[in-house]
PDB file of C-alpha atoms in Angstrom:
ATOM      1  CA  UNK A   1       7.516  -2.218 -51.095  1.00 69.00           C
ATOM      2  CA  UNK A   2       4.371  -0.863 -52.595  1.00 82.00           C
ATOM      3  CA  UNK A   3       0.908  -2.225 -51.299  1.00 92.00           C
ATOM      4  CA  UNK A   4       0.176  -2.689 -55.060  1.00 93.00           C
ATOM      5  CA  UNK A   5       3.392  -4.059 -56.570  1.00 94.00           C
ATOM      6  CA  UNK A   6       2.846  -7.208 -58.501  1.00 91.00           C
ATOM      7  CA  UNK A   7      -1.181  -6.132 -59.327  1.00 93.00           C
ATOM      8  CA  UNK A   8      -2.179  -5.011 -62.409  1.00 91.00           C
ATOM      9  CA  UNK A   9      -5.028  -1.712 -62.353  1.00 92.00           C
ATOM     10  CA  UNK A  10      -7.289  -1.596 -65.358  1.00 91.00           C
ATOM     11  CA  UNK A  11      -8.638   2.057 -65.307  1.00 94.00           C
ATOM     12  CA  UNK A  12     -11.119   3.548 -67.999  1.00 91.00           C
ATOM     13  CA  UNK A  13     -11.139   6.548 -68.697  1.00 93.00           C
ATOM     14  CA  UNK A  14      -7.900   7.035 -67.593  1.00 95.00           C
ATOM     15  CA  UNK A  15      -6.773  10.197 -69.309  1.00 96.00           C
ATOM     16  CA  UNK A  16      -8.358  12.690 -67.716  1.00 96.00           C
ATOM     17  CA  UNK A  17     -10.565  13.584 -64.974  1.00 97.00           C
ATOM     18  CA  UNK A  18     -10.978  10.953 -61.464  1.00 97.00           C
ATOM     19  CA  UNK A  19      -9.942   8.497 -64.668  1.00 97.00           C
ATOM     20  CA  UNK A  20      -6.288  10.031 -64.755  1.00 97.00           C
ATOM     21  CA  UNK A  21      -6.100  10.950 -61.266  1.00 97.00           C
ATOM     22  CA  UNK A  22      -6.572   6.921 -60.023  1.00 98.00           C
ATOM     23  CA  UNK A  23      -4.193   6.093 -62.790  1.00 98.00           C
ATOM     24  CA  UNK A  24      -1.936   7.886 -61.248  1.00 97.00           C
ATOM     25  CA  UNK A  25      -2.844   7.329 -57.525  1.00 97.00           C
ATOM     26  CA  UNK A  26      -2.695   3.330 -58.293  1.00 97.00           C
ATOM     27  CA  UNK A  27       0.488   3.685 -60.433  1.00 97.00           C
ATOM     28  CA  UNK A  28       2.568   5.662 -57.279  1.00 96.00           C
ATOM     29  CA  UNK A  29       1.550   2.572 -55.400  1.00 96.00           C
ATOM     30  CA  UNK A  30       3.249   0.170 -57.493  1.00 96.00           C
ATOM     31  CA  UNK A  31       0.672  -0.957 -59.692  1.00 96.00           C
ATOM     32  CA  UNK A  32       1.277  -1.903 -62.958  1.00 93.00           C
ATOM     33  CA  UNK A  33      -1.698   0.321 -64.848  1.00 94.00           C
ATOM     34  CA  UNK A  34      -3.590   0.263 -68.116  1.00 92.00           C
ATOM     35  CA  UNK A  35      -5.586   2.731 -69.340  1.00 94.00           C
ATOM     36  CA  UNK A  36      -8.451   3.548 -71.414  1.00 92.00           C
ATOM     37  CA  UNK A  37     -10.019   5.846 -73.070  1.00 92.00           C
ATOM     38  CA  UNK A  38     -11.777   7.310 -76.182  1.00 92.00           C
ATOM     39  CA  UNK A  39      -8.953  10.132 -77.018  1.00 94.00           C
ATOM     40  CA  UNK A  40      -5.423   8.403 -77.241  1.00 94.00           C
ATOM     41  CA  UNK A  41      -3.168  12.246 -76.596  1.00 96.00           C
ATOM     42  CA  UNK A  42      -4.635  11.924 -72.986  1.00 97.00           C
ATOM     43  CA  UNK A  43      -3.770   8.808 -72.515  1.00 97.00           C
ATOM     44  CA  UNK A  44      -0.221   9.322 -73.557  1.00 97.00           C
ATOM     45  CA  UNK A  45       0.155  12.831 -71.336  1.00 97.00           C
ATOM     46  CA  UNK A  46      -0.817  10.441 -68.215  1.00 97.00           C
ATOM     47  CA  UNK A  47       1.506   7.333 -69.457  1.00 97.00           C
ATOM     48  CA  UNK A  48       4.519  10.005 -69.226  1.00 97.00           C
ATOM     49  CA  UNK A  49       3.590  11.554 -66.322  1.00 97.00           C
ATOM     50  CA  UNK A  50       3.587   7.854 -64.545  1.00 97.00           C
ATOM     51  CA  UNK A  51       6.633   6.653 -66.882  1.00 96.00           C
ATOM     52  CA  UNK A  52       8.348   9.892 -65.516  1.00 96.00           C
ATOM     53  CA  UNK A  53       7.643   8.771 -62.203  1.00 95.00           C
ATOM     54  CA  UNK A  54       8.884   5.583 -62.574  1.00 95.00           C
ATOM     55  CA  UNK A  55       6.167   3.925 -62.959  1.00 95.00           C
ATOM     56  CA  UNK A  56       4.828   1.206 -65.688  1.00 94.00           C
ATOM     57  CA  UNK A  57       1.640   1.826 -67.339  1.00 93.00           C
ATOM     58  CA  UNK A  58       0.120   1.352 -71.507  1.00 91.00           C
ATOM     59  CA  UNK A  59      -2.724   3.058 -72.682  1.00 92.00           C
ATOM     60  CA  UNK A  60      -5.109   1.195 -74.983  1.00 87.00           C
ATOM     61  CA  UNK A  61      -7.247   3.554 -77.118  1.00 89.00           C
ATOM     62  CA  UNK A  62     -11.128   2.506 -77.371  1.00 83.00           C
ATOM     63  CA  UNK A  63     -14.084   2.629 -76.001  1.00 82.00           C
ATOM     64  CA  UNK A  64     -15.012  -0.127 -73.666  1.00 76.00           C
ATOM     65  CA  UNK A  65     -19.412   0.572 -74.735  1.00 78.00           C
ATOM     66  CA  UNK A  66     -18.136  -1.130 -77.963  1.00 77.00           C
ATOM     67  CA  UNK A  67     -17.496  -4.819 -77.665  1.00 74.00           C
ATOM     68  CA  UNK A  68     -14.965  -5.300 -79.883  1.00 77.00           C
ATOM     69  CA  UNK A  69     -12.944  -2.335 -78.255  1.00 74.00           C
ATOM     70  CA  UNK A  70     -13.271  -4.299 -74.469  1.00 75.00           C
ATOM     71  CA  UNK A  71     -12.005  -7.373 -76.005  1.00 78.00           C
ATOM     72  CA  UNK A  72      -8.944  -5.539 -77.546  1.00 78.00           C
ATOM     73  CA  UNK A  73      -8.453  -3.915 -74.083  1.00 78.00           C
ATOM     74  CA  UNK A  74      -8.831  -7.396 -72.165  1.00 79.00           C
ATOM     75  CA  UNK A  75      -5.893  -8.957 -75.192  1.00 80.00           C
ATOM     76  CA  UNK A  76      -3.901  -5.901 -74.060  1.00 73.00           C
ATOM     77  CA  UNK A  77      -4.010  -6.798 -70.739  1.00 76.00           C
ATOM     78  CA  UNK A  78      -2.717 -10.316 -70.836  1.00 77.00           C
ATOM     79  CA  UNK A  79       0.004  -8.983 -72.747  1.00 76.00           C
ATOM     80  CA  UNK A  80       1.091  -6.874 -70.528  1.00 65.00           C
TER      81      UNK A  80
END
């Protein structure tokens, strides 16, 4: 067992940079993860790369600076 199976990881930023790189980190430790960022063919390199790994992750294109883009992140995440 994981130390994070069960949690859920919200990471912005997530598609590149320390962003992808504790996507992934959290995502190889069982954590469910969701990611954000501004550019959604990031995002969907790193959901692969975790998918591939066996791991579960969505990407949610926005930017969180704009409110209406944090709330659709937040409606992503209870759906998830």
């Amino acid at each position: 067992m994981a130390r994070l199976d069960g949690k859920v990881a919200i990471v912005t930023g997530g598609g590149t940079g320390i962003g992808r790189c504790t996507a992934l980190m959290l995502a190889k430790e069982g954590a469910r993860v969701v990611i954000s960022g501004r550019r959604k063919p990031p995002l969907e390199d790193v959901v692969t790369e975790i998918a591939g790994a066996g791991g579960q992750t969505v990407a949610h294109p926005g930017d969180v600076v704009v409110v209406d883009a944090f709330g659709d992140l937040v409606i992503e995440i209870l759906r998830s």
